């Protein structure tokens, strides 16, 4: 009895680089529909997608799971930004683990205002046996404000500040987004801002605020 299909041979380095380039070509085309991008992702394994700044103290909290998360990610990109082709430098290709790691940069532009910026990042792709993406992780290596998931369509980076009543007295918190949602990460004593920094507070809090 043949067992030739029980353990598929690992892909070649060239095959991994080729599928990565095909993905990046589709990604760079601003006319590519978000649904089309799903074709690059696995349907035989649970998929994860992650885009986070290197300064994040809890990067695992940014992991999104499932095809709906992937669709939502590319819907978000298509709604708010255009992008240029990714300039990349491959730093690791491992056929046995079916992973590709590369450093890259991309220029994003807000559709509403036309403001643009450059994001520099490290991307790690993990593929299944059919060379479909199982895990897609982008770590922003340039400054925090350049991370796509922290992007703000504002003319400058000057933070606004707001005084909120907390406990026995007010606490002044700097914020840098028009609408902020923040919540306490229980047990850690942290307020985690949707699009900003974090601040320590000594009590339970759950607030949504607009400025």
mmCIF file of N, CA and C in Angstrom, residues 50-154:
data_model
loop_
_atom_site.group_PDB
_atom_site.id
_atom_site.type_symbol
_atom_site.label_atom_id
_atom_site.label_comp_id
_atom_site.label_asym_id
_atom_site.label_seq_id
_atom_site.Cartn_x
_atom_site.Cartn_y
_atom_site.Cartn_z
ATOM 1 N N UNK A 50 -3.004 39.208 11.742
ATOM 2 C CA UNK A 50 -2.528 40.080 12.806
ATOM 3 C C UNK A 50 -1.743 41.233 12.206
ATOM 4 N N UNK A 51 -1.999 42.451 12.688
ATOM 5 C CA UNK A 51 -1.275 43.645 12.227
ATOM 6 C C UNK A 51 -1.096 44.527 13.459
ATOM 7 N N UNK A 52 0.136 44.665 13.917
ATOM 8 C CA UNK A 52 0.357 45.307 15.212
ATOM 9 C C UNK A 52 1.681 46.060 15.232
ATOM 10 N N UNK A 53 1.804 47.081 16.090
ATOM 11 C CA UNK A 53 3.075 47.804 16.205
ATOM 12 C C UNK A 53 4.086 47.023 17.027
ATOM 13 N N UNK A 54 5.363 47.186 16.723
ATOM 14 C CA UNK A 54 6.400 46.453 17.447
ATOM 15 C C UNK A 54 6.453 46.847 18.915
ATOM 16 N N UNK A 55 5.933 48.023 19.246
ATOM 17 C CA UNK A 55 5.946 48.488 20.628
ATOM 18 C C UNK A 55 4.815 47.909 21.469
ATOM 19 N N UNK A 56 3.925 47.125 20.850
ATOM 20 C CA UNK A 56 2.792 46.563 21.582
ATOM 21 C C UNK A 56 3.270 45.652 22.702
ATOM 22 N N UNK A 57 2.714 45.862 23.887
ATOM 23 C CA UNK A 57 3.081 45.019 25.024
ATOM 24 C C UNK A 57 2.233 43.754 25.096
ATOM 25 N N UNK A 58 1.146 43.718 24.337
ATOM 26 C CA UNK A 58 0.274 42.544 24.300
ATOM 27 C C UNK A 58 -0.055 42.202 22.844
ATOM 28 N N UNK A 59 0.947 41.819 22.050
ATOM 29 C CA UNK A 59 0.694 41.593 20.617
ATOM 30 C C UNK A 59 -0.326 40.502 20.342
ATOM 31 N N UNK A 60 -0.422 39.513 21.223
ATOM 32 C CA UNK A 60 -1.353 38.411 20.965
ATOM 33 C C UNK A 60 -2.810 38.864 21.033
ATOM 34 N N UNK A 61 -3.054 39.987 21.686
ATOM 35 C CA UNK A 61 -4.432 40.479 21.770
ATOM 36 C C UNK A 61 -4.926 41.013 20.432
ATOM 37 N N UNK A 62 -4.012 41.207 19.477
ATOM 38 C CA UNK A 62 -4.410 41.733 18.169
ATOM 39 C C UNK A 62 -4.656 40.631 17.138
ATOM 40 N N UNK A 63 -4.525 39.370 17.546
ATOM 41 C CA UNK A 63 -4.736 38.257 16.615
ATOM 42 C C UNK A 63 -6.237 38.105 16.337
ATOM 43 N N UNK A 64 -6.601 38.096 15.061
ATOM 44 C CA UNK A 64 -7.980 37.878 14.641
ATOM 45 C C UNK A 64 -8.066 36.519 13.962
ATOM 46 N N UNK A 65 -9.186 35.831 14.141
ATOM 47 C CA UNK A 65 -9.294 34.451 13.676
ATOM 48 C C UNK A 65 -10.501 34.246 12.775
ATOM 49 N N UNK A 66 -10.295 33.423 11.738
ATOM 50 C CA UNK A 66 -11.393 33.020 10.876
ATOM 51 C C UNK A 66 -11.508 33.827 9.593
ATOM 52 N N UNK A 67 -12.191 33.280 8.603
ATOM 53 C CA UNK A 67 -12.333 33.959 7.308
ATOM 54 C C UNK A 67 -13.064 35.291 7.400
ATOM 55 N N UNK A 68 -13.994 35.423 8.354
ATOM 56 C CA UNK A 68 -14.688 36.698 8.502
ATOM 57 C C UNK A 68 -13.736 37.803 8.944
ATOM 58 N N UNK A 69 -12.773 37.436 9.793
ATOM 59 C CA UNK A 69 -11.771 38.407 10.229
ATOM 60 C C UNK A 69 -10.888 38.830 9.068
ATOM 61 N N UNK A 70 -10.516 37.872 8.236
ATOM 62 C CA UNK A 70 -9.704 38.185 7.059
ATOM 63 C C UNK A 70 -10.477 39.112 6.120
ATOM 64 N N UNK A 71 -11.737 38.775 5.873
ATOM 65 C CA UNK A 71 -12.587 39.608 5.010
ATOM 66 C C UNK A 71 -12.707 41.021 5.583
ATOM 67 N N UNK A 72 -12.926 41.127 6.882
ATOM 68 C CA UNK A 72 -13.077 42.438 7.513
ATOM 69 C C UNK A 72 -11.805 43.268 7.395
ATOM 70 N N UNK A 73 -10.663 42.612 7.517
ATOM 71 C CA UNK A 73 -9.375 43.309 7.392
ATOM 72 C C UNK A 73 -9.241 43.937 6.012
ATOM 73 N N UNK A 74 -9.507 43.160 4.989
ATOM 74 C CA UNK A 74 -9.349 43.696 3.637
ATOM 75 C C UNK A 74 -10.484 44.652 3.261
ATOM 76 N N UNK A 75 -11.654 44.469 3.854
ATOM 77 C CA UNK A 75 -12.722 45.465 3.686
ATOM 78 C C UNK A 75 -12.287 46.810 4.257
ATOM 79 N N UNK A 76 -11.660 46.767 5.427
ATOM 80 C CA UNK A 76 -11.186 47.993 6.070
ATOM 81 C C UNK A 76 -10.162 48.707 5.193
ATOM 82 N N UNK A 77 -9.222 47.937 4.650
ATOM 83 C CA UNK A 77 -8.218 48.523 3.777
ATOM 84 C C UNK A 77 -8.857 49.174 2.557
ATOM 85 N N UNK A 78 -9.799 48.464 1.939
ATOM 86 C CA UNK A 78 -10.422 48.962 0.718
ATOM 87 C C UNK A 78 -11.271 50.203 0.970
ATOM 88 N N UNK A 79 -11.838 50.306 2.170
ATOM 89 C CA UNK A 79 -12.715 51.426 2.494
ATOM 90 C C UNK A 79 -11.948 52.721 2.721
ATOM 91 N N UNK A 80 -10.811 52.644 3.399
ATOM 92 C CA UNK A 80 -10.159 53.861 3.886
ATOM 93 C C UNK A 80 -8.885 54.271 3.149
ATOM 94 N N UNK A 81 -8.156 53.319 2.529
ATOM 95 C CA UNK A 81 -6.837 53.657 2.018
ATOM 96 C C UNK A 81 -6.581 53.093 0.621
ATOM 97 N N UNK A 82 -5.650 53.725 -0.067
ATOM 98 C CA UNK A 82 -5.008 53.112 -1.224
ATOM 99 C C UNK A 82 -3.576 52.803 -0.802
ATOM 100 N N UNK A 83 -2.899 51.930 -1.551
ATOM 101 C CA UNK A 83 -1.537 51.579 -1.194
ATOM 102 C C UNK A 83 -0.707 51.365 -2.447
ATOM 103 N N UNK A 84 0.588 51.508 -2.274
ATOM 104 C CA UNK A 84 1.527 51.265 -3.361
ATOM 105 C C UNK A 84 1.991 49.819 -3.309
ATOM 106 N N UNK A 85 2.785 49.454 -4.297
ATOM 107 C CA UNK A 85 3.392 48.122 -4.275
ATOM 108 C C UNK A 85 4.307 48.008 -3.056
ATOM 109 N N UNK A 86 4.388 46.811 -2.508
ATOM 110 C CA UNK A 86 5.241 46.558 -1.356
ATOM 111 C C UNK A 86 6.677 46.364 -1.818
ATOM 112 N N UNK A 87 7.583 47.109 -1.228
ATOM 113 C CA UNK A 87 9.010 46.892 -1.468
ATOM 114 C C UNK A 87 9.489 45.924 -0.393
ATOM 115 N N UNK A 88 10.004 44.789 -0.807
ATOM 116 C CA UNK A 88 10.337 43.764 0.184
ATOM 117 C C UNK A 88 11.756 43.250 0.039
ATOM 118 N N UNK A 89 12.251 42.738 1.171
ATOM 119 C CA UNK A 89 13.536 42.048 1.213
ATOM 120 C C UNK A 89 13.319 40.763 1.995
ATOM 121 N N UNK A 90 13.413 39.639 1.318
ATOM 122 C CA UNK A 90 13.178 38.348 1.967
ATOM 123 C C UNK A 90 14.312 38.052 2.936
ATOM 124 N N UNK A 91 13.935 37.672 4.160
ATOM 125 C CA UNK A 91 14.968 37.364 5.143
ATOM 126 C C UNK A 91 14.974 35.899 5.557
ATOM 127 N N UNK A 92 13.883 35.174 5.255
ATOM 128 C CA UNK A 92 13.885 33.750 5.589
ATOM 129 C C UNK A 92 12.800 33.022 4.809
ATOM 130 N N UNK A 93 13.156 31.874 4.240
ATOM 131 C CA UNK A 93 12.200 30.987 3.579
ATOM 132 C C UNK A 93 12.497 29.580 4.085
ATOM 133 N N UNK A 94 11.489 28.939 4.698
ATOM 134 C CA UNK A 94 11.688 27.603 5.269
ATOM 135 C C UNK A 94 10.675 26.637 4.666
ATOM 136 N N UNK A 95 11.096 25.834 3.689
ATOM 137 C CA UNK A 95 10.160 24.888 3.069
ATOM 138 C C UNK A 95 9.585 23.863 4.036
ATOM 139 N N UNK A 96 10.323 23.503 5.082
ATOM 140 C CA UNK A 96 9.867 22.452 5.994
ATOM 141 C C UNK A 96 8.752 22.944 6.919
ATOM 142 N N UNK A 97 8.784 24.229 7.271
ATOM 143 C CA UNK A 97 7.695 24.799 8.067
ATOM 144 C C UNK A 97 6.728 25.598 7.195
ATOM 145 N N UNK A 98 7.039 25.710 5.925
ATOM 146 C CA UNK A 98 6.225 26.444 4.942
ATOM 147 C C UNK A 98 5.997 27.888 5.386
ATOM 148 N N UNK A 99 7.082 28.537 5.782
ATOM 149 C CA UNK A 99 7.005 29.930 6.204
ATOM 150 C C UNK A 99 7.890 30.817 5.334
ATOM 151 N N UNK A 100 7.424 32.049 5.173
ATOM 152 C CA UNK A 100 8.193 33.087 4.492
ATOM 153 C C UNK A 100 8.186 34.314 5.399
ATOM 154 N N UNK A 101 9.352 34.864 5.632
ATOM 155 C CA UNK A 101 9.478 36.084 6.428
ATOM 156 C C UNK A 101 10.186 37.126 5.573
ATOM 157 N N UNK A 102 9.612 38.318 5.505
ATOM 158 C CA UNK A 102 10.270 39.376 4.742
ATOM 159 C C UNK A 102 10.049 40.721 5.398
ATOM 160 N N UNK A 103 11.012 41.605 5.189
ATOM 161 C CA UNK A 103 10.876 42.993 5.599
ATOM 162 C C UNK A 103 10.364 43.781 4.405
ATOM 163 N N UNK A 104 9.524 44.768 4.664
ATOM 164 C CA UNK A 104 8.960 45.519 3.557
ATOM 165 C C UNK A 104 8.553 46.917 3.954
ATOM 166 N N UNK A 105 8.142 47.679 2.975
ATOM 167 C CA UNK A 105 7.587 49.001 3.210
ATOM 168 C C UNK A 105 6.486 49.250 2.194
ATOM 169 N N UNK A 106 5.495 50.028 2.600
ATOM 170 C CA UNK A 106 4.377 50.344 1.727
ATOM 171 C C UNK A 106 3.921 51.761 2.055
ATOM 172 N N UNK A 107 3.497 52.491 1.031
ATOM 173 C CA UNK A 107 2.954 53.830 1.232
ATOM 174 C C UNK A 107 1.436 53.756 1.225
ATOM 175 N N UNK A 108 0.840 54.194 2.325
ATOM 176 C CA UNK A 108 -0.617 54.241 2.460
ATOM 177 C C UNK A 108 -1.100 55.659 2.210
ATOM 178 N N UNK A 109 -2.298 55.792 1.652
ATOM 179 C CA UNK A 109 -2.897 57.115 1.443
ATOM 180 C C UNK A 109 -4.365 57.076 1.841
ATOM 181 N N UNK A 110 -4.750 58.034 2.691
ATOM 182 C CA UNK A 110 -6.149 58.154 3.064
ATOM 183 C C UNK A 110 -6.981 58.568 1.860
ATOM 184 N N UNK A 111 -8.057 57.860 1.602
ATOM 185 C CA UNK A 111 -8.930 58.213 0.483
ATOM 186 C C UNK A 111 -9.628 59.549 0.723
ATOM 187 N N UNK A 112 -9.939 59.842 1.973
ATOM 188 C CA UNK A 112 -10.701 61.047 2.271
ATOM 189 C C UNK A 112 -9.869 62.309 2.123
ATOM 190 N N UNK A 113 -8.686 62.321 2.688
ATOM 191 C CA UNK A 113 -7.878 63.546 2.713
ATOM 192 C C UNK A 113 -6.716 63.554 1.743
ATOM 193 N N UNK A 114 -6.298 62.374 1.307
ATOM 194 C CA UNK A 114 -5.123 62.297 0.443
ATOM 195 C C UNK A 114 -3.808 62.296 1.203
ATOM 196 N N UNK A 115 -3.855 62.383 2.526
ATOM 197 C CA UNK A 115 -2.622 62.319 3.302
ATOM 198 C C UNK A 115 -2.016 60.926 3.188
ATOM 199 N N UNK A 116 -0.687 60.867 3.159
ATOM 200 C CA UNK A 116 -0.019 59.573 2.983
ATOM 201 C C UNK A 116 1.130 59.428 3.969
ATOM 202 N N UNK A 117 1.554 58.201 4.171
ATOM 203 C CA UNK A 117 2.685 57.910 5.036
ATOM 204 C C UNK A 117 3.260 56.561 4.648
ATOM 205 N N UNK A 118 4.476 56.298 5.116
ATOM 206 C CA UNK A 118 5.163 55.036 4.820
ATOM 207 C C UNK A 118 5.190 54.175 6.073
ATOM 208 N N UNK A 119 4.784 52.929 5.891
ATOM 209 C CA UNK A 119 4.864 51.947 6.979
ATOM 210 C C UNK A 119 5.949 50.930 6.640
ATOM 211 N N UNK A 120 6.888 50.740 7.551
ATOM 212 C CA UNK A 120 7.921 49.718 7.413
ATOM 213 C C UNK A 120 7.569 48.572 8.363
ATOM 214 N N UNK A 121 7.719 47.350 7.891
ATOM 215 C CA UNK A 121 7.196 46.219 8.657
ATOM 216 C C UNK A 121 7.983 44.945 8.396
ATOM 217 N N UNK A 122 7.715 43.963 9.246
ATOM 218 C CA UNK A 122 8.168 42.595 9.025
ATOM 219 C C UNK A 122 6.932 41.716 8.917
ATOM 220 N N UNK A 123 6.846 40.940 7.859
ATOM 221 C CA UNK A 123 5.678 40.094 7.619
ATOM 222 C C UNK A 123 6.083 38.625 7.672
ATOM 223 N N UNK A 124 5.298 37.846 8.394
ATOM 224 C CA UNK A 124 5.517 36.403 8.474
ATOM 225 C C UNK A 124 4.292 35.684 7.922
ATOM 226 N N UNK A 125 4.505 34.846 6.918
ATOM 227 C CA UNK A 125 3.428 34.077 6.300
ATOM 228 C C UNK A 125 3.662 32.591 6.549
ATOM 229 N N UNK A 126 2.616 31.918 7.011
ATOM 230 C CA UNK A 126 2.656 30.465 7.198
ATOM 231 C C UNK A 126 1.637 29.851 6.246
ATOM 232 N N UNK A 127 2.056 28.887 5.446
ATOM 233 C CA UNK A 127 1.207 28.295 4.419
ATOM 234 C C UNK A 127 0.824 26.863 4.782
ATOM 235 N N UNK A 128 -0.316 26.420 4.212
ATOM 236 C CA UNK A 128 -0.687 25.015 4.355
ATOM 237 C C UNK A 128 -0.104 24.209 3.196
ATOM 238 N N UNK A 129 -0.496 22.934 3.107
ATOM 239 C CA UNK A 129 0.057 22.051 2.064
ATOM 240 C C UNK A 129 -0.323 22.504 0.655
ATOM 241 N N UNK A 130 -1.409 23.262 0.538
ATOM 242 C CA UNK A 130 -1.856 23.754 -0.770
ATOM 243 C C UNK A 130 -1.317 25.139 -1.074
ATOM 244 N N UNK A 131 -0.379 25.587 -0.246
ATOM 245 C CA UNK A 131 0.231 26.914 -0.367
ATOM 246 C C UNK A 131 -0.802 28.032 -0.239
ATOM 247 N N UNK A 132 -1.719 27.823 0.701
ATOM 248 C CA UNK A 132 -2.667 28.854 1.098
ATOM 249 C C UNK A 132 -2.246 29.364 2.487
ATOM 250 N N UNK A 133 -2.486 30.647 2.750
ATOM 251 C CA UNK A 133 -2.025 31.264 3.991
ATOM 252 C C UNK A 133 -2.849 30.780 5.183
ATOM 253 N N UNK A 134 -2.149 30.291 6.200
ATOM 254 C CA UNK A 134 -2.777 29.895 7.453
ATOM 255 C C UNK A 134 -2.627 31.009 8.500
ATOM 256 N N UNK A 135 -1.456 31.608 8.522
ATOM 257 C CA UNK A 135 -1.186 32.686 9.468
ATOM 258 C C UNK A 135 -0.533 33.850 8.731
ATOM 259 N N UNK A 136 -1.081 35.043 8.966
ATOM 260 C CA UNK A 136 -0.594 36.268 8.321
ATOM 261 C C UNK A 136 -0.326 37.269 9.431
ATOM 262 N N UNK A 137 0.935 37.584 9.680
ATOM 263 C CA UNK A 137 1.295 38.480 10.775
ATOM 264 C C UNK A 137 2.170 39.609 10.257
ATOM 265 N N UNK A 138 1.727 40.833 10.506
ATOM 266 C CA UNK A 138 2.480 42.022 10.112
ATOM 267 C C UNK A 138 2.850 42.791 11.373
ATOM 268 N N UNK A 139 4.146 42.959 11.600
ATOM 269 C CA UNK A 139 4.641 43.735 12.732
ATOM 270 C C UNK A 139 5.229 45.042 12.200
ATOM 271 N N UNK A 140 4.656 46.159 12.604
ATOM 272 C CA UNK A 140 5.154 47.456 12.153
ATOM 273 C C UNK A 140 6.440 47.787 12.889
ATOM 274 N N UNK A 141 7.511 48.027 12.123
ATOM 275 C CA UNK A 141 8.815 48.337 12.712
ATOM 276 C C UNK A 141 9.093 49.827 12.742
ATOM 277 N N UNK A 142 8.402 50.597 11.906
ATOM 278 C CA UNK A 142 8.538 52.053 11.935
ATOM 279 C C UNK A 142 7.758 52.600 13.128
ATOM 280 N N UNK A 143 7.796 53.912 13.392
ATOM 281 C CA UNK A 143 7.135 54.467 14.585
ATOM 282 C C UNK A 143 5.672 54.077 14.710
ATOM 283 N N UNK A 144 5.201 54.080 15.948
ATOM 284 C CA UNK A 144 3.841 53.644 16.277
ATOM 285 C C UNK A 144 2.792 54.294 15.386
ATOM 286 N N UNK A 145 2.935 55.595 15.124
ATOM 287 C CA UNK A 145 1.913 56.311 14.364
ATOM 288 C C UNK A 145 1.810 55.836 12.923
ATOM 289 N N UNK A 146 2.825 55.067 12.440
ATOM 290 C CA UNK A 146 2.785 54.589 11.062
ATOM 291 C C UNK A 146 2.094 53.237 10.922
ATOM 292 N N UNK A 147 1.795 52.585 12.055
ATOM 293 C CA UNK A 147 1.097 51.299 11.990
ATOM 294 C C UNK A 147 -0.296 51.525 11.429
ATOM 295 N N UNK A 148 -0.666 50.772 10.430
ATOM 296 C CA UNK A 148 -1.961 50.967 9.775
ATOM 297 C C UNK A 148 -3.112 50.889 10.759
ATOM 298 N N UNK A 149 -3.012 49.983 11.725
ATOM 299 C CA UNK A 149 -4.092 49.813 12.681
ATOM 300 C C UNK A 149 -4.144 50.934 13.722
ATOM 301 N N UNK A 150 -3.170 51.836 13.693
ATOM 302 C CA UNK A 150 -3.174 53.004 14.577
ATOM 303 C C UNK A 150 -3.265 54.306 13.778
ATOM 304 N N UNK A 151 -3.586 54.209 12.500
ATOM 305 C CA UNK A 151 -3.570 55.387 11.629
ATOM 306 C C UNK A 151 -4.646 56.387 12.017
ATOM 307 N N UNK A 152 -4.310 57.685 11.903
ATOM 308 C CA UNK A 152 -5.237 58.775 12.200
ATOM 309 C C UNK A 152 -5.194 59.773 11.056
ATOM 310 N N UNK A 153 -6.345 60.110 10.531
ATOM 311 C CA UNK A 153 -6.416 61.067 9.427
ATOM 312 C C UNK A 153 -6.524 62.479 9.993
ATOM 313 N N UNK A 154 -5.420 62.950 10.550
ATOM 314 C CA UNK A 154 -5.372 64.275 11.149
ATOM 315 C C UNK A 154 -4.180 65.043 10.583
#
